[in-house]
């Protein structure tokens, strides 16, 4: 079954701890709707650095990526339906949905 990565881009951090708790509860409820289709849910990123073509290292990211979730569904359309209900969208974030390609390295 194909796997899809939902990449979290942007979004506005909660203004208050209570708002953060509400968003986290919404996010947990959304993950429950995914059930076993969420094979690697809720992977936030921090401390990102970029290695540049010249070998220099710069702090921060260039894409605005703040995390990802990997789901397993039959089709891209099904993955998109799950993405459209993600609470990350309610805080001004955008989701990129990409099919993961498994490489045979042997």
N, C-alpha and C. Protein backbone atom coordinates (compact mmCIF):
# COMPACT_ATOMS: atom_id res chain seq x y z
N UNK A 1 0.85 -1.17 0.00
CA UNK A 1 0.00 0.00 0.00
C UNK A 1 0.90 1.24 0.00
N UNK A 2 0.58 2.24 -0.80
CA UNK A 2 1.42 3.44 -0.86
C UNK A 2 1.45 4.20 0.48
N UNK A 3 2.58 4.85 0.71
CA UNK A 3 2.73 5.72 1.87
C UNK A 3 2.84 7.15 1.38
N UNK A 4 2.27 8.07 2.14
CA UNK A 4 2.28 9.47 1.80
C UNK A 4 2.80 10.27 2.99
N UNK A 5 3.59 11.30 2.69
CA UNK A 5 4.09 12.18 3.73
C UNK A 5 3.33 13.49 3.66
N UNK A 6 2.75 13.87 4.79
CA UNK A 6 2.14 15.19 4.93
C UNK A 6 3.18 16.07 5.59
N UNK A 7 3.65 17.07 4.86
CA UNK A 7 4.67 17.97 5.37
C UNK A 7 3.98 19.23 5.88
N UNK A 8 4.28 19.60 7.11
CA UNK A 8 3.68 20.77 7.73
C UNK A 8 4.54 22.00 7.42
N UNK A 9 3.91 23.01 6.81
CA UNK A 9 4.61 24.23 6.43
C UNK A 9 3.93 25.44 7.07
N UNK A 10 4.73 26.29 7.71
CA UNK A 10 4.19 27.52 8.29
C UNK A 10 3.35 27.25 9.51
N UNK A 11 2.26 27.98 9.61
CA UNK A 11 1.38 27.87 10.77
C UNK A 11 1.71 28.92 11.81
N UNK A 12 0.71 29.27 12.59
CA UNK A 12 0.88 30.27 13.64
C UNK A 12 0.88 29.58 15.00
N UNK A 13 1.91 29.84 15.81
CA UNK A 13 1.93 29.21 17.13
C UNK A 13 0.77 29.72 17.98
N UNK A 14 0.30 28.91 18.92
CA UNK A 14 -0.79 29.33 19.79
C UNK A 14 -0.42 30.59 20.57
N UNK A 15 -1.41 31.46 20.75
CA UNK A 15 -1.20 32.71 21.46
C UNK A 15 -1.17 32.51 22.97
N UNK A 16 -1.84 31.46 23.45
CA UNK A 16 -1.90 31.20 24.89
C UNK A 16 -1.70 29.72 25.13
N UNK A 17 -1.33 29.35 26.35
CA UNK A 17 -1.23 27.91 26.67
C UNK A 17 -2.56 27.18 26.47
N UNK A 18 -3.66 27.84 26.79
CA UNK A 18 -4.98 27.21 26.62
C UNK A 18 -5.26 26.94 25.15
N UNK A 19 -4.91 27.89 24.30
CA UNK A 19 -5.09 27.70 22.86
C UNK A 19 -4.23 26.54 22.37
N UNK A 20 -3.03 26.44 22.89
CA UNK A 20 -2.14 25.33 22.53
C UNK A 20 -2.72 23.99 22.96
N UNK A 21 -3.30 23.95 24.15
CA UNK A 21 -3.91 22.71 24.64
C UNK A 21 -5.10 22.30 23.78
N UNK A 22 -5.92 23.30 23.38
CA UNK A 22 -7.08 22.99 22.52
C UNK A 22 -6.62 22.46 21.17
N UNK A 23 -5.60 23.09 20.61
CA UNK A 23 -5.09 22.64 19.31
C UNK A 23 -4.52 21.23 19.42
N UNK A 24 -3.77 20.97 20.49
CA UNK A 24 -3.19 19.64 20.68
C UNK A 24 -4.29 18.58 20.83
N UNK A 25 -5.35 18.92 21.55
CA UNK A 25 -6.48 17.98 21.70
C UNK A 25 -7.14 17.72 20.35
N UNK A 26 -7.31 18.78 19.55
CA UNK A 26 -7.89 18.61 18.20
C UNK A 26 -7.00 17.72 17.35
N UNK A 27 -5.69 17.92 17.47
CA UNK A 27 -4.73 17.16 16.68
C UNK A 27 -4.76 15.68 17.09
N UNK A 28 -4.84 15.42 18.39
CA UNK A 28 -4.91 14.03 18.86
C UNK A 28 -6.19 13.36 18.36
N UNK A 29 -7.30 14.09 18.39
CA UNK A 29 -8.57 13.54 17.90
C UNK A 29 -8.47 13.23 16.41
N UNK A 30 -7.81 14.11 15.65
CA UNK A 30 -7.63 13.88 14.21
C UNK A 30 -6.79 12.63 13.98
N UNK A 31 -5.71 12.47 14.74
CA UNK A 31 -4.86 11.29 14.59
C UNK A 31 -5.65 10.01 14.86
N UNK A 32 -6.57 10.06 15.82
CA UNK A 32 -7.40 8.89 16.09
C UNK A 32 -8.26 8.53 14.89
N UNK A 33 -8.70 9.52 14.12
CA UNK A 33 -9.51 9.22 12.93
C UNK A 33 -8.67 8.51 11.88
N UNK A 34 -7.36 8.74 11.89
CA UNK A 34 -6.48 8.06 10.94
C UNK A 34 -6.25 6.61 11.33
N UNK A 35 -6.33 6.32 12.63
CA UNK A 35 -6.13 4.95 13.11
C UNK A 35 -4.80 4.37 12.66
N UNK A 36 -4.83 3.14 12.17
CA UNK A 36 -3.60 2.45 11.78
C UNK A 36 -3.02 3.00 10.47
N UNK A 37 -3.75 3.86 9.79
CA UNK A 37 -3.22 4.47 8.56
C UNK A 37 -2.08 5.43 8.88
N UNK A 38 -2.03 5.94 10.12
CA UNK A 38 -0.95 6.84 10.54
C UNK A 38 0.23 5.97 10.98
N UNK A 39 1.16 5.73 10.07
CA UNK A 39 2.28 4.84 10.39
C UNK A 39 3.43 5.56 11.09
N UNK A 40 3.48 6.89 10.96
CA UNK A 40 4.48 7.69 11.67
C UNK A 40 3.88 9.07 11.92
N UNK A 41 3.00 9.17 12.95
CA UNK A 41 2.28 10.42 13.17
C UNK A 41 3.09 11.45 13.95
N UNK A 42 2.76 12.70 13.68
CA UNK A 42 3.20 13.83 14.52
C UNK A 42 4.70 13.84 14.78
N UNK A 43 5.46 14.16 13.78
CA UNK A 43 6.92 14.25 13.90
C UNK A 43 7.34 15.72 13.79
N UNK A 44 7.35 16.47 14.90
CA UNK A 44 7.79 17.86 14.83
C UNK A 44 9.30 17.94 14.63
N UNK A 45 9.74 19.03 14.04
CA UNK A 45 11.16 19.25 13.80
C UNK A 45 11.63 20.45 14.61
N UNK A 46 12.87 20.43 15.05
CA UNK A 46 13.45 21.59 15.71
C UNK A 46 14.95 21.59 15.46
N UNK A 47 15.58 22.72 15.67
CA UNK A 47 17.02 22.81 15.54
C UNK A 47 17.52 22.54 14.13
N UNK A 48 16.76 22.96 13.12
CA UNK A 48 17.13 22.69 11.74
C UNK A 48 18.32 23.55 11.31
N UNK A 49 19.24 22.93 10.62
CA UNK A 49 20.36 23.64 9.98
C UNK A 49 20.45 23.16 8.53
N UNK A 50 20.96 24.01 7.68
CA UNK A 50 21.11 23.67 6.26
C UNK A 50 22.58 23.55 5.92
N UNK A 51 22.92 22.50 5.21
CA UNK A 51 24.26 22.36 4.66
C UNK A 51 24.18 22.88 3.23
N UNK A 52 24.93 23.92 2.94
CA UNK A 52 24.89 24.59 1.65
C UNK A 52 25.82 23.90 0.65
N UNK A 53 25.63 24.16 -0.64
CA UNK A 53 26.45 23.50 -1.66
C UNK A 53 27.96 23.69 -1.46
N UNK A 54 28.35 24.82 -0.86
CA UNK A 54 29.78 25.05 -0.64
C UNK A 54 30.30 24.42 0.64
N UNK A 55 29.42 23.68 1.36
CA UNK A 55 29.82 23.02 2.59
C UNK A 55 29.58 23.84 3.84
N UNK A 56 29.25 25.12 3.69
CA UNK A 56 28.94 25.93 4.86
C UNK A 56 27.62 25.49 5.46
N UNK A 57 27.44 25.79 6.73
CA UNK A 57 26.23 25.42 7.45
C UNK A 57 25.54 26.70 7.91
N UNK A 58 24.22 26.77 7.67
CA UNK A 58 23.43 27.92 8.10
C UNK A 58 22.31 27.45 9.01
N UNK A 59 22.10 28.19 10.10
CA UNK A 59 21.00 27.82 11.01
C UNK A 59 19.67 28.18 10.38
N UNK A 60 18.64 27.41 10.75
CA UNK A 60 17.30 27.65 10.22
C UNK A 60 17.04 26.81 8.99
N UNK A 61 15.78 26.86 8.54
CA UNK A 61 15.45 26.10 7.34
C UNK A 61 15.06 27.03 6.21
N UNK A 62 15.05 26.51 5.03
CA UNK A 62 14.71 27.30 3.86
C UNK A 62 13.31 27.02 3.35
N UNK A 63 12.65 26.02 3.88
CA UNK A 63 11.35 25.62 3.36
C UNK A 63 10.18 26.01 4.26
N UNK A 64 10.43 26.29 5.52
CA UNK A 64 9.34 26.54 6.46
C UNK A 64 8.75 25.26 7.01
N UNK A 65 9.39 24.12 6.74
CA UNK A 65 8.90 22.82 7.21
C UNK A 65 9.05 22.74 8.72
N UNK A 66 7.94 22.40 9.39
CA UNK A 66 7.99 22.29 10.85
C UNK A 66 7.74 20.88 11.36
N UNK A 67 7.40 19.95 10.46
CA UNK A 67 7.17 18.58 10.87
C UNK A 67 6.52 17.78 9.76
N UNK A 68 6.18 16.52 10.09
CA UNK A 68 5.54 15.66 9.09
C UNK A 68 4.81 14.52 9.76
N UNK A 69 3.90 13.94 9.01
CA UNK A 69 3.19 12.72 9.37
C UNK A 69 3.22 11.81 8.15
N UNK A 70 3.47 10.53 8.37
CA UNK A 70 3.42 9.57 7.27
C UNK A 70 2.20 8.69 7.46
N UNK A 71 1.40 8.60 6.39
CA UNK A 71 0.20 7.76 6.43
C UNK A 71 0.28 6.75 5.29
N UNK A 72 -0.47 5.69 5.45
CA UNK A 72 -0.54 4.63 4.44
C UNK A 72 -1.99 4.55 3.97
N UNK A 73 -2.22 4.86 2.70
CA UNK A 73 -3.56 4.82 2.12
C UNK A 73 -3.49 4.18 0.74
N UNK A 74 -4.65 3.86 0.20
CA UNK A 74 -4.69 3.23 -1.12
C UNK A 74 -4.38 4.21 -2.25
N UNK A 75 -4.75 5.49 -2.06
CA UNK A 75 -4.61 6.45 -3.16
C UNK A 75 -4.21 7.83 -2.63
N UNK A 76 -3.71 8.65 -3.53
CA UNK A 76 -3.42 10.05 -3.20
C UNK A 76 -4.70 10.77 -2.80
N UNK A 77 -5.79 10.47 -3.46
CA UNK A 77 -7.06 11.12 -3.16
C UNK A 77 -7.47 10.87 -1.71
N UNK A 78 -7.28 9.64 -1.24
CA UNK A 78 -7.61 9.32 0.15
C UNK A 78 -6.69 10.08 1.10
N UNK A 79 -5.41 10.17 0.77
CA UNK A 79 -4.47 10.93 1.59
C UNK A 79 -4.88 12.41 1.65
N UNK A 80 -5.32 12.94 0.52
CA UNK A 80 -5.76 14.34 0.48
C UNK A 80 -6.99 14.57 1.33
N UNK A 81 -7.90 13.61 1.34
CA UNK A 81 -9.10 13.75 2.18
C UNK A 81 -8.71 13.83 3.66
N UNK A 82 -7.76 13.01 4.09
CA UNK A 82 -7.28 13.10 5.47
C UNK A 82 -6.61 14.46 5.71
N UNK A 83 -5.80 14.90 4.76
CA UNK A 83 -5.09 16.18 4.92
C UNK A 83 -6.07 17.34 5.06
N UNK A 84 -7.15 17.31 4.32
CA UNK A 84 -8.12 18.40 4.36
C UNK A 84 -8.79 18.56 5.71
N UNK A 85 -8.73 17.51 6.54
CA UNK A 85 -9.36 17.58 7.87
C UNK A 85 -8.35 17.81 8.99
N UNK A 86 -7.09 18.00 8.65
CA UNK A 86 -6.04 18.17 9.65
C UNK A 86 -6.17 19.53 10.35
N UNK A 87 -6.14 19.56 11.68
CA UNK A 87 -6.26 20.81 12.43
C UNK A 87 -5.10 21.78 12.19
N UNK A 88 -4.01 21.33 11.61
CA UNK A 88 -2.90 22.25 11.29
C UNK A 88 -3.38 23.36 10.36
N UNK A 89 -4.35 23.06 9.52
CA UNK A 89 -4.89 24.05 8.60
C UNK A 89 -5.60 25.18 9.34
N UNK A 90 -6.14 24.88 10.53
CA UNK A 90 -6.88 25.90 11.29
C UNK A 90 -5.97 26.92 11.95
N UNK A 91 -4.68 26.67 11.97
CA UNK A 91 -3.75 27.65 12.56
C UNK A 91 -2.92 28.33 11.46
N UNK A 92 -3.45 28.33 10.25
CA UNK A 92 -2.80 29.03 9.15
C UNK A 92 -1.70 28.26 8.46
N UNK A 93 -1.57 26.97 8.78
CA UNK A 93 -0.53 26.16 8.16
C UNK A 93 -0.98 25.58 6.82
N UNK A 94 -0.02 25.14 6.06
CA UNK A 94 -0.24 24.48 4.77
C UNK A 94 0.32 23.07 4.86
N UNK A 95 -0.33 22.15 4.18
CA UNK A 95 0.16 20.77 4.12
C UNK A 95 0.55 20.43 2.69
N UNK A 96 1.74 19.90 2.52
CA UNK A 96 2.14 19.30 1.26
C UNK A 96 1.95 17.80 1.42
N UNK A 97 1.36 17.16 0.43
CA UNK A 97 1.16 15.71 0.48
C UNK A 97 1.95 15.10 -0.68
N UNK A 98 2.86 14.20 -0.35
CA UNK A 98 3.73 13.58 -1.35
C UNK A 98 3.73 12.07 -1.16
N UNK A 99 3.70 11.34 -2.27
CA UNK A 99 3.83 9.89 -2.18
C UNK A 99 5.31 9.56 -1.97
N UNK A 100 5.58 8.68 -1.03
CA UNK A 100 6.94 8.23 -0.79
C UNK A 100 7.29 7.12 -1.78
N UNK A 101 8.45 7.22 -2.36
CA UNK A 101 8.89 6.23 -3.33
C UNK A 101 9.93 5.35 -2.64
N UNK A 102 9.66 4.06 -2.64
CA UNK A 102 10.61 3.13 -2.03
C UNK A 102 11.67 2.78 -3.06
N UNK A 103 12.92 2.97 -2.67
CA UNK A 103 14.04 2.70 -3.56
C UNK A 103 14.62 1.33 -3.26
N UNK A 104 14.86 0.57 -4.28
CA UNK A 104 15.53 -0.71 -4.11
C UNK A 104 17.03 -0.43 -4.27
N UNK A 105 17.77 -0.52 -3.18
CA UNK A 105 19.17 -0.14 -3.18
C UNK A 105 20.10 -1.34 -3.35
N UNK A 106 19.55 -2.51 -3.67
CA UNK A 106 20.43 -3.67 -3.83
C UNK A 106 20.84 -3.88 -5.25
